[in-house]
PDB file of C-alpha atoms in Angstrom:
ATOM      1  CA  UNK A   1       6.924 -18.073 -45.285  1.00  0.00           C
ATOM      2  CA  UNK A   2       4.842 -16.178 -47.742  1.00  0.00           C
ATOM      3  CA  UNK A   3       1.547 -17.607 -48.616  1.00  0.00           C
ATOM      4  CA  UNK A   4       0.494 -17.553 -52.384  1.00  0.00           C
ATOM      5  CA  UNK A   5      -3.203 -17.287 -52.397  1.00  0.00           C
ATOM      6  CA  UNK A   6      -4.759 -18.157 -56.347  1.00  0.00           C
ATOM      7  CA  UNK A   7      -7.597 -15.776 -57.139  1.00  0.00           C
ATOM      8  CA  UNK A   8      -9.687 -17.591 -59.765  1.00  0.00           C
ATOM      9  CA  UNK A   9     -11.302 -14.751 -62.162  1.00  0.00           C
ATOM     10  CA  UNK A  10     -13.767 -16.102 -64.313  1.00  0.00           C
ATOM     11  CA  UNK A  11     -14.969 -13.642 -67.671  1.00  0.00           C
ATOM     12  CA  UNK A  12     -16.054 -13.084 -70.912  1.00  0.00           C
ATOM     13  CA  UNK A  13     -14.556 -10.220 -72.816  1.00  0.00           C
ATOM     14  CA  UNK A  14     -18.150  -8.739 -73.941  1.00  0.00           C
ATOM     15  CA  UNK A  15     -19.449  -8.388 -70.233  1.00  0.00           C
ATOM     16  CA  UNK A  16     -19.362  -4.961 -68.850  1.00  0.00           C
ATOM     17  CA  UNK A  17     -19.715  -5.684 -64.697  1.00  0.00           C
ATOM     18  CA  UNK A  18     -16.581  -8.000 -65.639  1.00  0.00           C
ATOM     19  CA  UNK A  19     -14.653  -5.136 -67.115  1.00  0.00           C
ATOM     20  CA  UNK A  20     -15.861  -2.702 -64.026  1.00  0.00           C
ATOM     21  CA  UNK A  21     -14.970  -5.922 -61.498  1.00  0.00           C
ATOM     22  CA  UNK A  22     -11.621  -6.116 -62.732  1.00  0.00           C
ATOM     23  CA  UNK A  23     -10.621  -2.396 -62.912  1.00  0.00           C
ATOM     24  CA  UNK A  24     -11.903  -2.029 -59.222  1.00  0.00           C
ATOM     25  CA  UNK A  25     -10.074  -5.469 -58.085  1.00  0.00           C
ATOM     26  CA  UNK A  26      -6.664  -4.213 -59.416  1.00  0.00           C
ATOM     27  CA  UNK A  27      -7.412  -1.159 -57.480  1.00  0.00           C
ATOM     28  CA  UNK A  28      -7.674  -3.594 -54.101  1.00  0.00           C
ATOM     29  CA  UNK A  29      -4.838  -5.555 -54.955  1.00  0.00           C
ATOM     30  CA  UNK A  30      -2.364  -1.942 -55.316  1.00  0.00           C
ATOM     31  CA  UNK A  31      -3.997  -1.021 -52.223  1.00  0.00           C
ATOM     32  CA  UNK A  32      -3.322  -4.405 -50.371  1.00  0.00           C
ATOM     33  CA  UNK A  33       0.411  -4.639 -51.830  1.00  0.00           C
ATOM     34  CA  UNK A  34       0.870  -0.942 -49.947  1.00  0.00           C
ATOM     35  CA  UNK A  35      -0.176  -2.714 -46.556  1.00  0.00           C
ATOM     36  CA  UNK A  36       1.616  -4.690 -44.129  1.00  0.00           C
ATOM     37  CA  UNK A  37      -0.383  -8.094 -44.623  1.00  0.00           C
ATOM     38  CA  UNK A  38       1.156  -7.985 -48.172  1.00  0.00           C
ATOM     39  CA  UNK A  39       4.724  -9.382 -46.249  1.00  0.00           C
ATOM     40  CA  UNK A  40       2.874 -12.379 -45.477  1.00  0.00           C
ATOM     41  CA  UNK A  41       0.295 -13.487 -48.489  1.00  0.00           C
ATOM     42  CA  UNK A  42       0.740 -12.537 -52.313  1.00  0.00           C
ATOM     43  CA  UNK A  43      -2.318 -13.130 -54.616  1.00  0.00           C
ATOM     44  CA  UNK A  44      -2.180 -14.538 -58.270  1.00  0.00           C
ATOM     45  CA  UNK A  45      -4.726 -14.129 -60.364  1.00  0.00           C
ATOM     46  CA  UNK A  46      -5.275 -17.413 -63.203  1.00  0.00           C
ATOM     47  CA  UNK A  47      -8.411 -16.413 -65.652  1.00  0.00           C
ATOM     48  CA  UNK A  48     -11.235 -18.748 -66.480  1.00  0.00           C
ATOM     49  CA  UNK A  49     -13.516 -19.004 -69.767  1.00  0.00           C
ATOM     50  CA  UNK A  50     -17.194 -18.312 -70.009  1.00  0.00           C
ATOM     51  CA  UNK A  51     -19.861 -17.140 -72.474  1.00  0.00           C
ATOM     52  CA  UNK A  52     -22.771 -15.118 -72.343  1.00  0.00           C
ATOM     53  CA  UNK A  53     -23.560 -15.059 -75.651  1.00  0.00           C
ATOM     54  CA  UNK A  54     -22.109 -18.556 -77.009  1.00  0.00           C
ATOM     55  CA  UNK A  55     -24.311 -18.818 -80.304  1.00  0.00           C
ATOM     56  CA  UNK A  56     -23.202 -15.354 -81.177  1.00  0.00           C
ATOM     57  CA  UNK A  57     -21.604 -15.557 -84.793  1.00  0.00           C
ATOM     58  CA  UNK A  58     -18.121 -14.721 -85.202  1.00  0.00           C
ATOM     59  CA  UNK A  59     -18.497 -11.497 -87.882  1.00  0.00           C
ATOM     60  CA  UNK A  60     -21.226 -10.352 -85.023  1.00  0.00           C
ATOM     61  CA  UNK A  61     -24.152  -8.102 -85.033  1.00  0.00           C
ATOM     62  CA  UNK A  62     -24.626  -4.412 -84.009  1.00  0.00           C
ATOM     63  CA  UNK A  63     -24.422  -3.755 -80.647  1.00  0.00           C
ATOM     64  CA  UNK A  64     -26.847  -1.392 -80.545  1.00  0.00           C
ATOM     65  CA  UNK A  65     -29.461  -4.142 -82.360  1.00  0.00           C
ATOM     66  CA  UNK A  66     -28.643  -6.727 -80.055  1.00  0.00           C
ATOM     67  CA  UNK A  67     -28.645  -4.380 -77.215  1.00  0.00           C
ATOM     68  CA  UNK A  68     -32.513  -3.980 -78.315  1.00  0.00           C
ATOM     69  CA  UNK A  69     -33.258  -7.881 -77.632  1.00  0.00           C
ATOM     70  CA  UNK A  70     -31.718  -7.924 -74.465  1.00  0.00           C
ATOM     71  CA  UNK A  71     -33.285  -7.131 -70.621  1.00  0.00           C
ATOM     72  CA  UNK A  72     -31.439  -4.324 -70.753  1.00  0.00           C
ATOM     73  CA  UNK A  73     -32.990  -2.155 -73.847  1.00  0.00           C
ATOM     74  CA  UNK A  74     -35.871  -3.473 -75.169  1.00  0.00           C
ATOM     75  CA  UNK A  75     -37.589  -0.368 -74.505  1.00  0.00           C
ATOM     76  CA  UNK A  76     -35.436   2.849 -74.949  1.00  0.00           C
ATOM     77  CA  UNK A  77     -36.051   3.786 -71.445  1.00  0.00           C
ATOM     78  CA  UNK A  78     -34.394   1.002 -70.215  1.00  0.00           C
ATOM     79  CA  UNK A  79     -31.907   1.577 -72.538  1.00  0.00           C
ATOM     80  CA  UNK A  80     -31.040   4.576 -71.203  1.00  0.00           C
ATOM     81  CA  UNK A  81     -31.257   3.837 -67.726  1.00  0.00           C
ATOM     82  CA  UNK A  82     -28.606   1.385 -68.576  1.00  0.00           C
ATOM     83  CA  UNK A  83     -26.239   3.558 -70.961  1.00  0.00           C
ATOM     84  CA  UNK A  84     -26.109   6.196 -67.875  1.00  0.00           C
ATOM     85  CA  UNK A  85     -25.321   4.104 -65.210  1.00  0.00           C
ATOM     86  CA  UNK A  86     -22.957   2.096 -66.895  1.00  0.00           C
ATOM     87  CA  UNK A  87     -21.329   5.646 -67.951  1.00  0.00           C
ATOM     88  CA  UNK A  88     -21.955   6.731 -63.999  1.00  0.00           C
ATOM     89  CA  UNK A  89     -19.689   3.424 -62.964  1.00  0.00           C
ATOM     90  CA  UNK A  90     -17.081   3.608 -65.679  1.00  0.00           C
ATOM     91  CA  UNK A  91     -16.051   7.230 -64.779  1.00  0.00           C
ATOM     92  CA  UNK A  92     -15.593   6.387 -61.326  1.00  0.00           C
ATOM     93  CA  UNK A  93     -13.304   3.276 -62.347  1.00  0.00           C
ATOM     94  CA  UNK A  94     -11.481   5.251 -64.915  1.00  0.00           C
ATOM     95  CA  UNK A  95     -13.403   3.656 -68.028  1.00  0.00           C
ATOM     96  CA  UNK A  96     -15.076   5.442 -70.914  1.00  0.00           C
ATOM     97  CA  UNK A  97     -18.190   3.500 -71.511  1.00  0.00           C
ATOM     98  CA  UNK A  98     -19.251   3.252 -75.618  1.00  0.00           C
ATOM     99  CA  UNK A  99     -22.426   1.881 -76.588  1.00  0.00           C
ATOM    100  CA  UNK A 100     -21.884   1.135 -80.194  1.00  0.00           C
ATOM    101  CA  UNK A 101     -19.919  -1.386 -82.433  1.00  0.00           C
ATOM    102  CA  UNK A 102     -20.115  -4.941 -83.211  1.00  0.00           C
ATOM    103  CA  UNK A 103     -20.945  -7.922 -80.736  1.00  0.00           C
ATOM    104  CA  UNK A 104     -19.650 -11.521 -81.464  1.00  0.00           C
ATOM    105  CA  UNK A 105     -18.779 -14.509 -80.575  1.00  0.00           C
ATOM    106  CA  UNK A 106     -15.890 -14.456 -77.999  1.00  0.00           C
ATOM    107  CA  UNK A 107     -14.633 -18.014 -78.311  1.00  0.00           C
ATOM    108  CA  UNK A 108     -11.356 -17.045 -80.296  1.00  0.00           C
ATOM    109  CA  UNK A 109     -10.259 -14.246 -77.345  1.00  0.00           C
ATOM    110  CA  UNK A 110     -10.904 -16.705 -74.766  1.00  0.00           C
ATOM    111  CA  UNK A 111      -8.752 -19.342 -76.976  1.00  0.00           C
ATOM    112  CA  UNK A 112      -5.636 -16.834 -77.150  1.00  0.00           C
ATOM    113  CA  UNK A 113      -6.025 -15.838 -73.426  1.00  0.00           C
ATOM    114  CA  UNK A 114      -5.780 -19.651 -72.215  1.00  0.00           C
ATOM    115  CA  UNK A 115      -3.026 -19.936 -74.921  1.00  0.00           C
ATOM    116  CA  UNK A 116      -0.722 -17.180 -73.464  1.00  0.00           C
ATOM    117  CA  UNK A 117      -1.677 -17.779 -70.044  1.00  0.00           C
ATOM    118  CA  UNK A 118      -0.683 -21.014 -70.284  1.00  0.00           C
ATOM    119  CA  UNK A 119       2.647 -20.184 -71.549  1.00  0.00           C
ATOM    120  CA  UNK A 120       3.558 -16.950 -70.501  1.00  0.00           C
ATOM    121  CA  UNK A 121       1.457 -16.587 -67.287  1.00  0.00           C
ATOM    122  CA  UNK A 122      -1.285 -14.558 -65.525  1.00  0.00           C
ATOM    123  CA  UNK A 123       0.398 -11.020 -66.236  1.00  0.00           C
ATOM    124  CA  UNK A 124       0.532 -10.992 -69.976  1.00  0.00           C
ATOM    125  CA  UNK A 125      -3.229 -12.909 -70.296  1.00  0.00           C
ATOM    126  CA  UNK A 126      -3.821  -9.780 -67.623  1.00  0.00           C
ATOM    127  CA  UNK A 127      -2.412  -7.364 -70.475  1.00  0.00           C
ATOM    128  CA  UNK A 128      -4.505  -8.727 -73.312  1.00  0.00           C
ATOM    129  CA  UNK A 129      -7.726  -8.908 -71.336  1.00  0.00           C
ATOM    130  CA  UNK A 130      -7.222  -5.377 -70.308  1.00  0.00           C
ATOM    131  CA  UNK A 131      -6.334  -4.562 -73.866  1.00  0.00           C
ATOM    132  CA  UNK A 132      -9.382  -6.918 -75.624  1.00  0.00           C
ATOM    133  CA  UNK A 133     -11.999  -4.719 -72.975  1.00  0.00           C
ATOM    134  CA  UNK A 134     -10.817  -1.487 -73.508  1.00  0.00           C
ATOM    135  CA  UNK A 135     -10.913  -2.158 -77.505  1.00  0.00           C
ATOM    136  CA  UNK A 136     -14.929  -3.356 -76.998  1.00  0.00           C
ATOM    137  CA  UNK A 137     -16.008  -0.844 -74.574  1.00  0.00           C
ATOM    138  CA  UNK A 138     -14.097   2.162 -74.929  1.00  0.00           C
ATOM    139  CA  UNK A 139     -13.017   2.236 -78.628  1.00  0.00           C
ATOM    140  CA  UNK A 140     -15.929  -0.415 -80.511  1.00  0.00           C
ATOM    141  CA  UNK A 141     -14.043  -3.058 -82.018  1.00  0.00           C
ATOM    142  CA  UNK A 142     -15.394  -6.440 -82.725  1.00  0.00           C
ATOM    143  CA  UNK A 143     -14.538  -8.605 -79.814  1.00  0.00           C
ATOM    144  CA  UNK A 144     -12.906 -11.540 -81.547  1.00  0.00           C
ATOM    145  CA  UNK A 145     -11.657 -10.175 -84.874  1.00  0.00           C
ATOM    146  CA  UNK A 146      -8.119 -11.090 -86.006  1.00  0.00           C
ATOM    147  CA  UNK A 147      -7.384  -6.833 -86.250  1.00  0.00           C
ATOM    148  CA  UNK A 148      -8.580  -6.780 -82.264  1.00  0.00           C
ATOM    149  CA  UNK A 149      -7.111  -9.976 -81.236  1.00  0.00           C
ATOM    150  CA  UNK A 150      -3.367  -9.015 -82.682  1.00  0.00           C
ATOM    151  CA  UNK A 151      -3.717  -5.672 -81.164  1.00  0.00           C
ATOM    152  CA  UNK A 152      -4.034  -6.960 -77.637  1.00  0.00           C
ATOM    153  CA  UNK A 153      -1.281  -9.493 -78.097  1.00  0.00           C
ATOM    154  CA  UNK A 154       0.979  -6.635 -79.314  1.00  0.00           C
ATOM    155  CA  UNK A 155      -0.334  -4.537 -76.466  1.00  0.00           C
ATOM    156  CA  UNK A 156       0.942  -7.944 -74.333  1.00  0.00           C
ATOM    157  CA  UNK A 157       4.507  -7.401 -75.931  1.00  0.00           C
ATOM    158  CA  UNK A 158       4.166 -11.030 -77.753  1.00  0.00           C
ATOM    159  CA  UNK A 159       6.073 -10.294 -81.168  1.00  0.00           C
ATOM    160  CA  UNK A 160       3.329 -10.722 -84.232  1.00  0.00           C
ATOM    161  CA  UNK A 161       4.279 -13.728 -85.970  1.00  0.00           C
ATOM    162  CA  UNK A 162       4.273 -15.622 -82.388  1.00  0.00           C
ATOM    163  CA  UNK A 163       0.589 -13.791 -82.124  1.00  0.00           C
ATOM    164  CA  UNK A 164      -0.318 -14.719 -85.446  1.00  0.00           C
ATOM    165  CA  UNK A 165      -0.106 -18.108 -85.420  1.00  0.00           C
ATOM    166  CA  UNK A 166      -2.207 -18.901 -82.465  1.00  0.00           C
ATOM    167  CA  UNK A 167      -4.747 -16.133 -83.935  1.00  0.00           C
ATOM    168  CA  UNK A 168      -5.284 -17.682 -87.254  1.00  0.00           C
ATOM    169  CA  UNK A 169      -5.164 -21.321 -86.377  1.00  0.00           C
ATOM    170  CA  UNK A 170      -8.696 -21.901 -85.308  1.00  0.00           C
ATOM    171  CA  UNK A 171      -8.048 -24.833 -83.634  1.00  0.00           C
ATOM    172  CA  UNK A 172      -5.125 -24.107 -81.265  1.00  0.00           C
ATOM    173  CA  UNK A 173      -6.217 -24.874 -77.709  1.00  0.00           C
ATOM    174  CA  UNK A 174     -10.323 -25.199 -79.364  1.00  0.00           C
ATOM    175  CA  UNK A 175     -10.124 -28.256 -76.926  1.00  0.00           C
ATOM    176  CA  UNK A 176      -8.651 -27.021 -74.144  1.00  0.00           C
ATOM    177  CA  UNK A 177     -10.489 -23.806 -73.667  1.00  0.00           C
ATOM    178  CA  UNK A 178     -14.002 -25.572 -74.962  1.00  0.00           C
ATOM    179  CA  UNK A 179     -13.528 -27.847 -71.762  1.00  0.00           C
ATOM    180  CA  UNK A 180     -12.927 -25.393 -69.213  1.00  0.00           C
ATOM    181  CA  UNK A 181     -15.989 -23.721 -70.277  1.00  0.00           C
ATOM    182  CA  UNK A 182     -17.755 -26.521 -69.596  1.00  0.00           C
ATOM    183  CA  UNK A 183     -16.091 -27.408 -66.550  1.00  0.00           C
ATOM    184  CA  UNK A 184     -17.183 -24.041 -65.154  1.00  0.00           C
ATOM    185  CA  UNK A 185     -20.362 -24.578 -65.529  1.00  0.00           C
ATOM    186  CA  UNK A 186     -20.139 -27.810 -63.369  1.00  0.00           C
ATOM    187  CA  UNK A 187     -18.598 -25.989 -60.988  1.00  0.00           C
ATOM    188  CA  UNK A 188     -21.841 -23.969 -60.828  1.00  0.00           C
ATOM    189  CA  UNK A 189     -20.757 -20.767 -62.841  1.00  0.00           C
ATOM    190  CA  UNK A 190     -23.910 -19.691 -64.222  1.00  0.00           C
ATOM    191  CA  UNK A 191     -22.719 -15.628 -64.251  1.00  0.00           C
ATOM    192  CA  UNK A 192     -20.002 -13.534 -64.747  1.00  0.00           C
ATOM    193  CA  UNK A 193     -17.977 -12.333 -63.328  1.00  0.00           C
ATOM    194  CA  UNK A 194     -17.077 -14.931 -60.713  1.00  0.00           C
ATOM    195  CA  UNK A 195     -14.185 -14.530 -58.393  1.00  0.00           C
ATOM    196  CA  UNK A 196     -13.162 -16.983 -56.119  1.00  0.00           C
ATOM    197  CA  UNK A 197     -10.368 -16.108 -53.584  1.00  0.00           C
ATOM    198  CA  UNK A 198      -8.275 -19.027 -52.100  1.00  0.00           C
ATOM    199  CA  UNK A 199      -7.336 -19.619 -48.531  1.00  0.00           C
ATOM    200  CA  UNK A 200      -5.598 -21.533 -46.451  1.00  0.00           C
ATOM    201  CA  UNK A 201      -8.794 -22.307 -44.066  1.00  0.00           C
ATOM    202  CA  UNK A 202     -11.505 -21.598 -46.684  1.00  0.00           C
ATOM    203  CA  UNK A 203     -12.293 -19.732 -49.902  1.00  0.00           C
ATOM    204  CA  UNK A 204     -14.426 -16.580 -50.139  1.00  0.00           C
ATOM    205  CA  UNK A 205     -16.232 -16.481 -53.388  1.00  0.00           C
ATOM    206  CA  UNK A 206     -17.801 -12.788 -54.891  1.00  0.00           C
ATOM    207  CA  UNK A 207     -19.939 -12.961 -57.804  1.00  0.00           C
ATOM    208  CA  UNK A 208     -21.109  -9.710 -59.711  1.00  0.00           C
ATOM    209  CA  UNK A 209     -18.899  -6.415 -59.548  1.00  0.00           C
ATOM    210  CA  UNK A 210     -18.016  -5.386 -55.968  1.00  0.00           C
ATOM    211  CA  UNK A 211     -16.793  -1.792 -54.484  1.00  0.00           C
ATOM    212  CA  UNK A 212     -13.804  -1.970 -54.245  1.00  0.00           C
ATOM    213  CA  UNK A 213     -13.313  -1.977 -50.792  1.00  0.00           C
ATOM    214  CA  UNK A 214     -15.340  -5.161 -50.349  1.00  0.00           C
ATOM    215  CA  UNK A 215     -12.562  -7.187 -52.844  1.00  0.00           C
ATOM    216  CA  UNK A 216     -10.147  -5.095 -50.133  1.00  0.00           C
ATOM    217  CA  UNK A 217     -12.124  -6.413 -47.023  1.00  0.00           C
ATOM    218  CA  UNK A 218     -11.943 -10.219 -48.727  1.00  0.00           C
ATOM    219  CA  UNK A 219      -7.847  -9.642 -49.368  1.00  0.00           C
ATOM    220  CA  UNK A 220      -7.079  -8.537 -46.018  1.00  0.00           C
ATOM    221  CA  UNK A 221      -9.232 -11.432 -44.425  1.00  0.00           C
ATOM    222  CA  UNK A 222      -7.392 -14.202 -46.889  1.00  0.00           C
ATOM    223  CA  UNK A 223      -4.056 -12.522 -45.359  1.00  0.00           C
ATOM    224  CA  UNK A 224      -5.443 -12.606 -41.707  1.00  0.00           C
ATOM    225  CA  UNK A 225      -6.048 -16.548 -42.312  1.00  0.00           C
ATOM    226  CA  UNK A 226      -2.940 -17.341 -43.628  1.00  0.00           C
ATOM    227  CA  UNK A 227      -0.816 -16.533 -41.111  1.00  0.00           C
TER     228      UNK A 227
END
């Protein structure tokens, strides 16, 4: 018998070691599907809410402005520091790193990601989180406007009108994905990202963006438990 092991991913769309975790853990996972402990434990990822910037407005601010306020450029040598390592780490993970655009509030992405999830499952919210980071990092949209939010659902293969009406409805799953924000952070999420892979004799939790062969090292161990 198989065992199906639940990898709990928790996000936000505007964090860049998320975007860098997730490209590196989808490396692991090809890699572990090629092995032979992939006959005996398959891994499904479900995607959690949280915020990093929750009083961020929803038309946003410029990136490069708010960049300036936080730890990581308020002086332009630590501004740069930052710009070319995050450059160094997106190369070697296949993204292109951009440092301009609009920051905002991410609550509406998160709503349409629970949404779909929900009813479609892990591998089309997969599809529009990929899509919704590439847009903010590599190509500068605005996290959570409609244009952005309608591009990643199309990029998810839901048909527009379906897209639409979850989009534009502010309050569609407000509730829902409000409350698992919150539950997170009772569950002691205080950073992003947080990865928590289930076993059948214990769970191995990573926080922060791992090499990829340390998200391997966790997979294979999962598998080795489960049998």
């Amino acid at each position: 018998m198989t065992y199906e092991s639940q990898v709990s991913f928790t996000l936000d769309t505007i964090c860049p070691w998320t975007y860098l975790a997730k490209k590196r853990l989808d490396e692991a996972l090809r890699r572990f599907r090629q092995s032979d402990d992939a006959k005996s434990t398959t891994f499904v990822i479900k995607y959690f809410p949280y915020q990093l910037y929750p009083e961020a407005s929803k038309e946003g601010e410029d990136k490069s402005e708010w960049y300036k306020k936080s730890r990581y450029g308020d002086t332009e040598d630590k501004l740069k520091m930052y710009t070319t390592l995050m450059t160094a780490y997106g190369e070697s993970a296949g993204i292109k790193f951009k440092f301009g655009g609009t920051i905002a509030n991410t609550l509406d992405a998160h709503r349409v990601i629970q949404h779909f999830q929900e009813e479609k499952g892990s591998e089309t919210a997969d599809k529009i989180i990929n899509s919704l980071y590439s847009q903010f990092f590599e190509n500068e949209r605005n996290p959570s406007s409609h244009e952005t939010l309608l591009k990643a659902t199309s990029n998810a293969g839901i048909p527009e009108d379906e897209a639409k009406a979850v989009i534009e409805d502010k309050n569609e799953g407000l509730m829902d994905v409000t409350a698992l924000i919150r539950e997170q952070a009772s569950n002691g999420v205080d950073s992003v990202p947080t990865i928590i892979f289930e076993g059948k004799r214990r769970d191995f939790t990573l926080i922060g963006a791992k090499d990829v062969e340390e998200y391997e090292k966790v997979l294979h161990q999962v598998a080795k438990e489960s049998k």
